[in-house]
mmCIF file of C-alpha atoms in Angstrom:
data_model
loop_
_atom_site.group_PDB
_atom_site.id
_atom_site.type_symbol
_atom_site.label_atom_id
_atom_site.label_comp_id
_atom_site.label_asym_id
_atom_site.label_seq_id
_atom_site.Cartn_x
_atom_site.Cartn_y
_atom_site.Cartn_z
ATOM 1 C CA GLU P 169 0.093 -11.800 53.811
ATOM 2 C CA TYR P 170 -1.428 -15.159 54.100
ATOM 3 C CA SER P 171 -4.678 -15.860 55.835
ATOM 4 C CA THR P 172 -4.756 -19.318 57.397
ATOM 5 C CA LYS P 173 -8.598 -18.903 57.916
ATOM 6 C CA ASP P 174 -9.400 -17.995 54.373
ATOM 7 C CA HIS P 175 -6.365 -19.518 52.852
ATOM 8 C CA ILE P 176 -5.862 -16.296 50.846
ATOM 9 C CA ILE P 177 -2.552 -14.748 49.934
ATOM 10 C CA ARG P 178 -2.497 -10.800 49.842
ATOM 11 C CA ALA P 179 0.635 -9.315 48.088
ATOM 12 C CA HIS P 180 1.483 -5.564 48.167
ATOM 13 C CA GLU P 181 3.770 -3.498 46.010
ATOM 14 C CA VAL P 182 3.832 -5.952 43.246
ATOM 15 C CA VAL P 183 5.879 -4.453 40.454
ATOM 16 C CA SER P 184 5.009 -7.076 37.782
ATOM 17 C CA ILE P 185 3.732 -10.515 37.185
ATOM 18 C CA LYS P 186 5.283 -12.719 34.333
ATOM 19 C CA VAL P 187 2.461 -14.439 32.444
ATOM 20 C CA ALA P 188 3.241 -16.294 29.226
ATOM 21 C CA ASP P 189 5.293 -13.983 27.139
ATOM 22 C CA ALA P 190 4.154 -10.794 28.914
ATOM 23 C CA SER P 191 4.657 -8.646 32.011
ATOM 24 C CA ILE P 192 1.591 -7.555 33.915
ATOM 25 C CA THR P 193 1.718 -4.557 36.233
ATOM 26 C CA PRO P 194 -1.240 -4.242 38.686
ATOM 27 C CA ASP P 195 -2.609 -0.770 39.051
ATOM 28 C CA SER P 196 -2.621 -0.698 42.749
ATOM 29 C CA GLY P 197 0.342 -3.039 43.265
ATOM 30 C CA ASN P 198 -1.930 -5.344 45.079
ATOM 31 C CA VAL P 199 -2.510 -9.107 44.095
ATOM 32 C CA THR P 200 -4.988 -11.400 45.931
ATOM 33 C CA ILE P 201 -4.667 -15.191 45.393
ATOM 34 C CA HIS P 202 -7.341 -17.603 46.452
ATOM 35 C CA LYS P 203 -7.704 -21.224 46.934
ATOM 36 C CA LYS P 204 -6.262 -23.298 43.783
ATOM 37 C CA ALA P 205 -4.166 -20.238 42.779
ATOM 38 C CA VAL P 206 -7.224 -18.313 41.782
ATOM 39 C CA MET P 207 -6.450 -14.538 41.342
ATOM 40 C CA ASP P 208 -8.816 -11.600 41.573
ATOM 41 C CA PRO P 209 -9.246 -9.743 38.314
ATOM 42 C CA PHE P 210 -7.206 -6.744 37.653
ATOM 43 C CA ASN P 211 -8.410 -3.374 36.727
ATOM 44 C CA ASN P 212 -6.453 -0.588 35.061
ATOM 45 C CA ALA P 213 -3.451 -2.927 34.717
ATOM 46 C CA ARG P 214 -0.456 -2.367 32.355
ATOM 47 C CA ILE P 215 0.885 -5.105 29.889
ATOM 48 C CA VAL P 216 4.035 -5.101 28.288
ATOM 49 C CA ALA P 217 4.351 -7.727 25.488
ATOM 50 C CA ASN P 218 6.514 -9.525 24.721
ATOM 51 C CA ASN P 219 9.280 -9.729 27.452
ATOM 52 C CA VAL P 220 12.055 -9.749 24.797
ATOM 53 C CA THR P 221 10.972 -7.164 22.237
ATOM 54 C CA LYS P 222 8.605 -5.094 24.450
ATOM 55 C CA TYR P 223 6.951 -3.840 21.104
ATOM 56 C CA HIS P 224 3.655 -3.420 22.803
ATOM 57 C CA ASN P 225 2.502 -1.414 25.811
ATOM 58 C CA ILE P 226 -1.285 -1.908 26.797
ATOM 59 C CA TYR P 227 -2.868 0.116 29.483
ATOM 60 C CA ASN P 228 -6.344 0.550 31.256
ATOM 61 C CA ALA P 229 -6.385 -3.181 31.078
ATOM 62 C CA ASN P 230 -9.187 -5.308 32.679
ATOM 63 C CA LEU P 231 -7.925 -8.852 32.854
ATOM 64 C CA THR P 232 -7.909 -12.220 34.549
ATOM 65 C CA ILE P 233 -4.808 -14.394 34.964
ATOM 66 C CA THR P 234 -5.802 -17.939 34.942
ATOM 67 C CA SER P 235 -2.348 -19.611 35.151
ATOM 68 C CA ARG P 236 1.339 -18.688 34.606
ATOM 69 C CA LYS P 237 0.894 -19.363 30.811
ATOM 70 C CA ASN P 238 -2.440 -17.676 30.267
ATOM 71 C CA TYR P 239 -4.519 -14.450 30.734
ATOM 72 C CA ASN P 240 -7.283 -12.729 29.040
ATOM 73 C CA GLY P 241 -9.099 -9.449 29.135
ATOM 74 C CA SER P 242 -9.285 -6.061 27.336
ATOM 75 C CA GLY P 243 -7.356 -2.849 27.299
ATOM 76 C CA ASP P 244 -6.340 0.369 25.463
ATOM 77 C CA TYR P 245 -3.390 0.883 23.094
ATOM 78 C CA ASP P 246 -1.752 4.093 21.713
ATOM 79 C CA TYR P 247 -1.342 4.037 17.845
ATOM 80 C CA VAL P 248 1.663 6.380 17.093
ATOM 81 C CA ASP P 249 1.974 7.565 13.608
ATOM 82 C CA ILE P 250 4.803 9.340 11.683
ATOM 83 C CA THR P 251 4.131 12.838 13.335
ATOM 84 C CA LYS P 252 4.329 11.150 16.864
ATOM 85 C CA SER P 253 0.679 11.736 17.324
ATOM 86 C CA LYS P 254 -0.988 9.185 19.502
ATOM 87 C CA GLN P 255 -4.390 7.664 18.880
ATOM 88 C CA ARG P 256 -6.052 5.685 21.457
ATOM 89 C CA ILE P 257 -7.557 2.401 20.158
ATOM 90 C CA HIS P 258 -9.372 -0.220 22.282
ATOM 91 C CA LEU P 259 -8.469 -3.961 22.304
ATOM 92 C CA ASP P 260 -11.760 -5.711 22.855
ATOM 93 C CA LYS P 261 -10.179 -9.047 23.254
ATOM 94 C CA ILE P 262 -6.616 -9.863 24.714
ATOM 95 C CA SER P 263 -5.506 -13.508 25.073
ATOM 96 C CA ILE P 264 -2.842 -16.077 24.597
ATOM 97 C CA ASP P 265 -2.491 -18.009 21.296
ATOM 98 C CA THR P 266 -1.436 -21.675 21.081
ATOM 99 C CA THR P 267 2.248 -20.761 20.744
ATOM 100 C CA GLY P 268 2.139 -18.848 23.980
ATOM 101 C CA GLN P 269 1.981 -15.413 22.572
ATOM 102 C CA THR P 270 -0.011 -12.457 23.531
ATOM 103 C CA ILE P 271 -2.628 -11.449 20.757
ATOM 104 C CA GLY P 272 -5.203 -8.884 20.780
ATOM 105 C CA SER P 273 -7.994 -7.525 18.416
ATOM 106 C CA GLY P 274 -10.358 -4.610 18.180
ATOM 107 C CA THR P 275 -12.508 -2.577 15.866
ATOM 108 C CA ILE P 276 -12.009 1.102 15.081
ATOM 109 C CA THR P 277 -15.306 2.936 14.343
ATOM 110 C CA ASP P 278 -14.202 6.457 14.910
ATOM 111 C CA THR P 279 -13.976 8.222 11.414
ATOM 112 C CA ALA P 280 -11.420 10.656 12.832
ATOM 113 C CA PHE P 281 -8.859 7.773 13.163
ATOM 114 C CA SER P 282 -6.097 7.655 10.605
ATOM 115 C CA LEU P 283 -3.047 5.345 9.914
ATOM 116 C CA GLY P 284 -1.098 8.627 9.076
ATOM 117 C CA PRO P 285 -2.007 12.087 7.976
ATOM 118 C CA PRO P 286 -2.817 10.966 4.331
ATOM 119 C CA PHE P 287 -4.924 7.891 5.181
ATOM 120 C CA ALA P 288 -8.223 7.574 7.085
ATOM 121 C CA TYR P 289 -9.164 4.217 8.451
ATOM 122 C CA LYS P 290 -12.125 2.173 9.892
ATOM 123 C CA GLY P 291 -12.262 -1.435 10.552
ATOM 124 C CA ASP P 292 -10.641 -4.310 12.552
ATOM 125 C CA PHE P 293 -7.112 -4.547 13.665
ATOM 126 C CA LYS P 294 -4.953 -7.310 15.448
ATOM 127 C CA LEU P 295 -1.945 -7.223 17.675
ATOM 128 C CA ALA P 296 0.691 -10.008 17.884
ATOM 129 C CA ALA P 297 3.327 -9.534 20.636
ATOM 130 C CA SER P 298 6.139 -10.822 18.360
ATOM 131 C CA LEU P 299 5.356 -8.452 15.540
ATOM 132 C CA GLU P 300 6.096 -4.657 15.776
ATOM 133 C CA ASN P 301 3.428 -3.458 13.596
ATOM 134 C CA LEU P 302 -0.538 -3.985 13.842
ATOM 135 C CA THR P 303 -2.407 -5.836 11.112
ATOM 136 C CA PHE P 304 -5.376 -3.983 9.750
ATOM 137 C CA ASN P 305 -8.347 -5.606 8.012
ATOM 138 C CA GLY P 306 -10.875 -2.903 7.085
ATOM 139 C CA TYR P 307 -11.354 0.215 4.882
ATOM 140 C CA ALA P 308 -8.788 3.182 4.169
ATOM 141 C CA LYS P 309 -9.648 6.445 2.448
ATOM 142 C CA LEU P 310 -7.452 9.252 1.016
ATOM 143 C CA LYS P 311 -7.441 12.455 3.083
ATOM 144 C CA PHE P 312 -5.132 14.586 0.962
ATOM 145 C CA LEU P 313 -7.045 15.431 -2.252
ATOM 146 C CA GLY P 314 -6.848 19.116 -1.876
ATOM 147 C CA ASN P 315 -8.645 21.127 -4.601
ATOM 148 C CA CYS P 316 -8.788 18.002 -7.101
ATOM 149 C CA ASN P 317 -12.566 18.263 -7.183
ATOM 150 C CA ALA P 318 -12.487 16.164 -10.357
ATOM 151 C CA LEU P 319 -11.920 13.188 -8.192
ATOM 152 C CA THR P 320 -14.088 11.672 -5.635
ATOM 153 C CA THR P 321 -12.841 9.765 -2.620
ATOM 154 C CA SER P 322 -14.296 6.733 -0.818
ATOM 155 C CA TYR P 323 -13.194 4.075 1.417
ATOM 156 C CA PHE P 324 -11.532 0.978 -0.102
ATOM 157 C CA LYS P 325 -10.939 -2.413 1.461
ATOM 158 C CA PHE P 326 -7.637 -3.921 2.292
ATOM 159 C CA LYS P 327 -5.811 -6.266 4.680
ATOM 160 C CA SER P 328 -2.147 -5.924 5.654
ATOM 161 C CA SER P 329 0.331 -5.091 8.288
ATOM 162 C CA ILE P 330 0.938 -1.521 8.610
ATOM 163 C CA ASN P 331 4.192 0.367 9.641
ATOM 164 C CA PRO P 332 3.041 3.735 10.520
ATOM 165 C CA LEU P 333 6.495 5.379 9.681
ATOM 166 C CA SER P 334 6.231 4.093 6.165
ATOM 167 C CA ILE P 335 2.549 3.272 5.099
ATOM 168 C CA ALA P 336 2.249 1.084 2.270
ATOM 169 C CA ILE P 337 -1.165 -0.216 1.390
ATOM 170 C CA PRO P 338 -1.696 -3.235 -0.968
ATOM 171 C CA ILE P 339 -3.716 -2.571 -4.002
ATOM 172 C CA ASP P 340 -4.701 -5.236 -6.587
ATOM 173 C CA LYS P 341 -7.163 -5.900 -9.216
ATOM 174 C CA GLU P 342 -9.633 -7.283 -6.760
ATOM 175 C CA THR P 343 -9.635 -4.243 -4.436
ATOM 176 C CA ILE P 344 -13.248 -3.170 -3.700
ATOM 177 C CA ASN P 345 -14.989 -0.173 -2.125
ATOM 178 C CA GLU P 346 -17.487 -0.248 0.747
ATOM 179 C CA GLU P 347 -20.238 -1.363 -1.696
ATOM 180 C CA GLY P 348 -18.389 -4.378 -2.933
ATOM 181 C CA VAL P 349 -17.581 -2.690 -6.354
ATOM 182 C CA LYS P 350 -14.174 -3.162 -7.808
ATOM 183 C CA ILE P 351 -12.177 -0.008 -8.006
ATOM 184 C CA THR P 352 -9.365 1.077 -10.383
ATOM 185 C CA SER P 353 -6.606 3.797 -10.602
ATOM 186 C CA GLY P 354 -5.304 5.407 -13.774
ATOM 187 C CA ILE P 355 -6.569 7.158 -17.028
ATOM 188 C CA VAL P 356 -9.703 5.421 -18.464
ATOM 189 C CA HIS P 357 -11.169 5.371 -21.975
ATOM 190 C CA THR P 358 -14.810 4.931 -22.560
ATOM 191 C CA LYS P 359 -15.180 2.065 -24.966
ATOM 192 C CA ASP P 360 -17.962 3.601 -27.251
ATOM 193 C CA SER P 361 -16.418 7.223 -27.515
ATOM 194 C CA THR P 362 -13.230 9.294 -27.337
ATOM 195 C CA LEU P 363 -13.903 10.313 -23.815
ATOM 196 C CA VAL P 364 -11.196 9.742 -21.331
ATOM 197 C CA TYR P 365 -11.415 10.448 -17.495
ATOM 198 C CA PRO P 366 -9.262 9.977 -14.340
ATOM 199 C CA ALA P 367 -9.892 7.312 -11.781
ATOM 200 C CA PHE P 368 -7.906 6.951 -8.390
ATOM 201 C CA LEU P 369 -9.134 4.114 -6.171
ATOM 202 C CA THR P 370 -12.594 4.652 -7.580
ATOM 203 C CA PRO P 371 -15.027 2.492 -9.745
ATOM 204 C CA LYS P 372 -15.085 2.886 -13.370
ATOM 205 C CA GLU P 373 -18.007 4.620 -14.924
ATOM 206 C CA ARG P 374 -18.787 1.385 -16.746
ATOM 207 C CA SER P 375 -17.005 -1.975 -16.153
ATOM 208 C CA SER P 376 -16.436 -2.227 -19.879
ATOM 209 C CA ASP P 377 -14.239 0.849 -20.018
ATOM 210 C CA ASN P 378 -10.606 0.557 -20.977
ATOM 211 C CA GLU P 379 -7.714 1.295 -18.624
ATOM 212 C CA ILE P 380 -5.233 3.158 -20.926
ATOM 213 C CA VAL P 381 -2.511 3.151 -18.202
ATOM 214 C CA THR P 382 -2.957 1.750 -14.523
ATOM 215 C CA ALA P 383 -0.779 0.419 -11.817
ATOM 216 C CA ARG P 384 -1.043 -2.087 -8.916
ATOM 217 C CA GLY P 385 1.154 -3.034 -5.911
ATOM 218 C CA TYR P 386 1.195 -0.647 -3.133
ATOM 219 C CA LEU P 387 -0.252 2.662 -2.354
ATOM 220 C CA VAL P 388 2.105 5.296 -0.696
ATOM 221 C CA TYR P 389 2.297 8.880 0.080
ATOM 222 C CA ASP P 390 5.303 11.013 -0.798
ATOM 223 C CA TYR P 391 5.440 14.002 1.495
ATOM 224 C CA ALA P 392 8.146 15.855 -0.386
ATOM 225 C CA SER P 393 6.219 15.790 -3.773
ATOM 226 C CA LYS P 394 2.761 15.720 -2.056
ATOM 227 C CA GLU P 395 1.901 12.633 -4.299
ATOM 228 C CA TYR P 396 0.018 9.526 -3.868
ATOM 229 C CA ARG P 397 1.785 6.845 -5.660
ATOM 230 C CA ILE P 398 0.936 3.227 -6.799
ATOM 231 C CA GLY P 399 3.420 0.600 -7.948
ATOM 232 C CA LEU P 400 5.223 -2.485 -7.197
ATOM 233 C CA MET P 401 7.494 -1.828 -4.156
ATOM 234 C CA ASP P 402 10.778 -2.040 -6.282
ATOM 235 C CA LYS P 403 9.388 0.385 -8.857
ATOM 236 C CA LEU P 404 8.262 2.825 -6.067
ATOM 237 C CA GLN P 405 11.850 2.690 -4.636
ATOM 238 C CA ASN P 406 13.634 2.895 -8.078
ATOM 239 C CA ASN P 407 11.479 4.622 -10.861
ATOM 240 C CA ALA P 408 14.100 3.701 -13.408
ATOM 241 C CA LEU P 409 12.982 -0.031 -13.265
ATOM 242 C CA PRO P 410 10.376 -1.394 -15.606
ATOM 243 C CA GLY P 411 6.869 -1.702 -14.401
ATOM 244 C CA ASN P 412 3.721 0.376 -14.057
ATOM 245 C CA PHE P 413 3.637 3.466 -11.991
ATOM 246 C CA LEU P 414 1.019 6.054 -11.038
ATOM 247 C CA SER P 415 1.072 9.308 -9.092
ATOM 248 C CA LEU P 416 -1.655 11.813 -8.203
ATOM 249 C CA ASN P 417 -0.107 15.160 -7.232
ATOM 250 C CA THR P 418 -2.532 16.640 -4.735
ATOM 251 C CA LYS P 419 -1.061 20.210 -5.246
ATOM 252 C CA THR P 420 -1.154 20.400 -9.031
ATOM 253 C CA CYS P 421 -3.892 17.838 -9.505
ATOM 254 C CA ILE P 422 -1.893 15.972 -12.118
ATOM 255 C CA LEU P 423 -2.500 12.353 -12.515
ATOM 256 C CA TYR P 424 0.580 10.656 -14.051
ATOM 257 C CA GLY P 425 1.027 6.970 -15.314
ATOM 258 C CA GLU P 426 3.865 5.079 -17.089
ATOM 259 C CA GLY P 427 4.570 1.785 -18.241
ATOM 260 C CA GLN P 428 2.444 -0.654 -20.429
ATOM 261 C CA VAL P 429 -0.114 1.390 -22.202
ATOM 262 C CA ASN P 430 -3.389 -0.266 -23.340
ATOM 263 C CA MET P 431 -4.666 1.509 -26.527
ATOM 264 C CA GLY P 432 -7.650 -0.854 -26.572
ATOM 265 C CA GLY P 433 -9.135 -2.550 -29.601
ATOM 266 C CA ASP P 434 -8.661 -5.870 -31.441
ATOM 267 C CA PHE P 435 -6.747 -5.395 -34.534
ATOM 268 C CA GLY P 436 -6.768 -9.076 -35.727
ATOM 269 C CA GLN P 437 -3.463 -9.957 -37.463
ATOM 270 C CA LEU P 438 -1.971 -6.626 -36.376
ATOM 271 C CA ASN P 439 -0.293 -6.924 -32.945
ATOM 272 C CA MET P 440 0.550 -3.801 -31.100
ATOM 273 C CA LYS P 441 2.603 -3.260 -27.972
ATOM 274 C CA THR P 442 2.682 0.237 -26.557
ATOM 275 C CA VAL P 443 4.770 1.701 -23.667
ATOM 276 C CA GLY P 444 5.309 5.110 -22.517
ATOM 277 C CA ASN P 445 3.510 7.613 -20.270
ATOM 278 C CA ALA P 446 0.286 9.673 -20.076
ATOM 279 C CA THR P 447 -0.523 12.771 -18.147
ATOM 280 C CA TYR P 448 -4.130 13.914 -17.130
ATOM 281 C CA ASN P 449 -4.635 17.298 -15.958
ATOM 282 C CA LEU P 450 -7.602 17.394 -13.644
ATOM 283 C CA ASN P 451 -7.922 21.100 -13.715
ATOM 284 C CA ASN P 452 -8.613 21.398 -17.490
ATOM 285 C CA GLN P 453 -9.404 17.853 -18.251
ATOM 286 C CA THR P 454 -6.696 17.394 -20.844
ATOM 287 C CA MET P 455 -4.596 14.405 -21.488
ATOM 288 C CA ASN P 456 -1.016 14.194 -23.043
ATOM 289 C CA MET P 457 0.660 10.981 -24.064
ATOM 290 C CA ASN P 458 4.247 9.997 -25.078
ATOM 291 C CA VAL P 459 4.569 6.601 -26.119
ATOM 292 C CA LEU P 460 6.787 3.977 -28.043
ATOM 293 C CA MET P 461 4.734 1.389 -30.122
ATOM 294 C CA LEU P 462 5.763 -1.972 -31.586
ATOM 295 C CA LEU P 463 3.783 -3.119 -34.470
ATOM 296 C CA ASP P 464 3.905 -6.757 -35.465
ATOM 297 C CA PHE P 465 2.090 -7.682 -38.808
ATOM 298 C CA PHE P 466 2.633 -9.765 -41.893
ATOM 299 C CA PHE P 467 4.721 -7.929 -44.631
ATOM 300 C CA ASN P 468 5.913 -8.962 -47.955
ATOM 301 C CA GLU P 469 9.540 -10.081 -47.771
ATOM 302 C CA ASP P 470 10.479 -8.588 -51.150
ATOM 303 C CA ALA P 471 8.990 -5.180 -50.352
ATOM 304 C CA LEU P 472 10.658 -5.128 -46.980
ATOM 305 C CA LYS P 473 14.186 -5.944 -48.692
ATOM 306 C CA GLN P 474 13.541 -2.995 -51.195
ATOM 307 C CA ILE P 475 12.964 -0.595 -48.313
ATOM 308 C CA SER P 476 16.063 -1.641 -46.430
ATOM 309 C CA ASP P 477 18.271 -1.616 -49.438
ATOM 310 C CA GLN P 478 17.190 1.942 -50.203
ATOM 311 C CA ILE P 479 17.851 3.063 -46.635
ATOM 312 C CA ALA P 480 21.247 1.473 -46.906
ATOM 313 C CA ALA P 481 21.973 3.056 -50.232
ATOM 314 C CA THR P 482 20.910 6.676 -49.063
ATOM 315 C CA THR P 483 23.837 8.747 -47.939
ATOM 316 C CA GLY P 484 23.659 11.525 -45.523
ATOM 317 C CA LEU P 485 21.073 9.961 -43.079
ATOM 318 C CA GLN P 486 21.440 11.044 -39.497
ATOM 319 C CA ALA P 487 22.074 8.391 -36.921
ATOM 320 C CA ILE P 488 19.348 7.666 -34.338
ATOM 321 C CA LYS P 489 19.949 9.813 -31.370
ATOM 322 C CA ASP P 490 17.212 9.913 -28.774
ATOM 323 C CA THR P 491 18.167 11.006 -25.361
ATOM 324 C CA ARG P 492 14.683 11.525 -24.066
ATOM 325 C CA LYS P 493 13.932 9.914 -20.767
ATOM 326 C CA GLU P 494 10.798 8.514 -22.322
ATOM 327 C CA PHE P 495 12.786 6.788 -24.971
ATOM 328 C CA GLU P 496 15.019 4.999 -22.459
ATOM 329 C CA GLN P 497 12.218 4.121 -20.215
ATOM 330 C CA GLY P 498 10.207 2.734 -23.152
ATOM 331 C CA LEU P 499 13.117 0.608 -24.304
ATOM 332 C CA THR P 500 13.399 -0.635 -20.552
ATOM 333 C CA GLU P 501 9.789 -1.657 -20.617
ATOM 334 C CA LEU P 502 10.125 -3.373 -23.893
ATOM 335 C CA ILE P 503 13.256 -5.397 -23.676
ATOM 336 C CA GLY P 504 14.349 -4.995 -20.005
ATOM 337 C CA LYS P 505 16.846 -2.913 -18.091
ATOM 338 C CA ASP P 506 20.029 -4.756 -19.132
ATOM 339 C CA LYS P 507 19.361 -5.078 -22.861
ATOM 340 C CA SER P 508 18.065 -1.597 -22.999
ATOM 341 C CA GLY P 509 21.137 -0.152 -21.283
ATOM 342 C CA LYS P 510 23.443 -2.074 -23.679
ATOM 343 C CA LEU P 511 21.489 -1.041 -26.792
ATOM 344 C CA ILE P 512 21.537 2.686 -25.621
ATOM 345 C CA SER P 513 25.280 2.624 -25.024
ATOM 346 C CA ASP P 514 25.853 0.913 -28.399
ATOM 347 C CA MET P 515 23.886 3.660 -30.105
ATOM 348 C CA SER P 516 25.856 6.357 -28.405
ATOM 349 C CA LEU P 517 29.155 4.799 -29.512
ATOM 350 C CA ASP P 518 28.177 3.721 -32.979
ATOM 351 C CA ARG P 519 25.996 6.062 -34.853
ATOM 352 C CA LYS P 520 25.239 3.331 -37.381
ATOM 353 C CA SER P 521 23.446 1.184 -34.875
ATOM 354 C CA VAL P 522 19.816 0.735 -35.796
ATOM 355 C CA VAL P 523 17.222 0.053 -33.537
#
């Protein structure tokens, strides 16, 4: 309908309006356009963005269309996790960026919200129509610690795009908790005693304490093993690769770490490189280690020759044969996957091979 008196267009049964990269559906199907193409604001509208990917559906939207390439407002959005559970979050601001893309942002304050069953979250989030996943900038918290009472849990900060079907949260050496204190994960040794203690996304008891084994990269949760895991993405996908790795089993309360091991201490002219694994049992507060150690220090050449000559002259010595997983993994850490594979193959073929 067009009113010649008021110069107003009233349209009915409008299915959608194409604005920028989005399609907007008025709640009532009615659209009123005034002079100079000024439209009445829309309440409870729906937005699909963008028109190609259709990744995002926004509803209960209150918005204003200012031109065919621009609109702004607010609305609700359903975050759907791996269990298909829907959680409503609110976009406080919806607009168009300089590239013509629909963007939105909001803040989650509800402590019941979770990125997925294993991870609580609070903080900001952003939507970009061309990206399937939301970007979160706030604080996450572990939800599945079970009976592992020796560990405390608190919110830690991160910023990343999150795929709700495969959550991977970045963890680095600068990660902090809500109080701004740096956190760590692994098995930690107090510098002035023999005490060791577990840490998993928590601060050290003292900043000078030594991390015996730790890992950084991404935090994930494995539903099959009921483990939180930390490591570089390649390592998480293939544990046989070199690199540090941590896991916390929420059923057995076992903290396991492997890779480079830091025994602490400065031994001057003795250089020590240690690799292997360590297991900390949170139930009885005990630790076991299985390591390979390289020692580099000055040694008299004549004495070294006497030792090697005596070994070579001794008959009946058994060839080195170590098929332990820890041995193979340790070699991989020390000299790389290709070289360690060749060395282990040579050892199995030639019992006279010497490491």
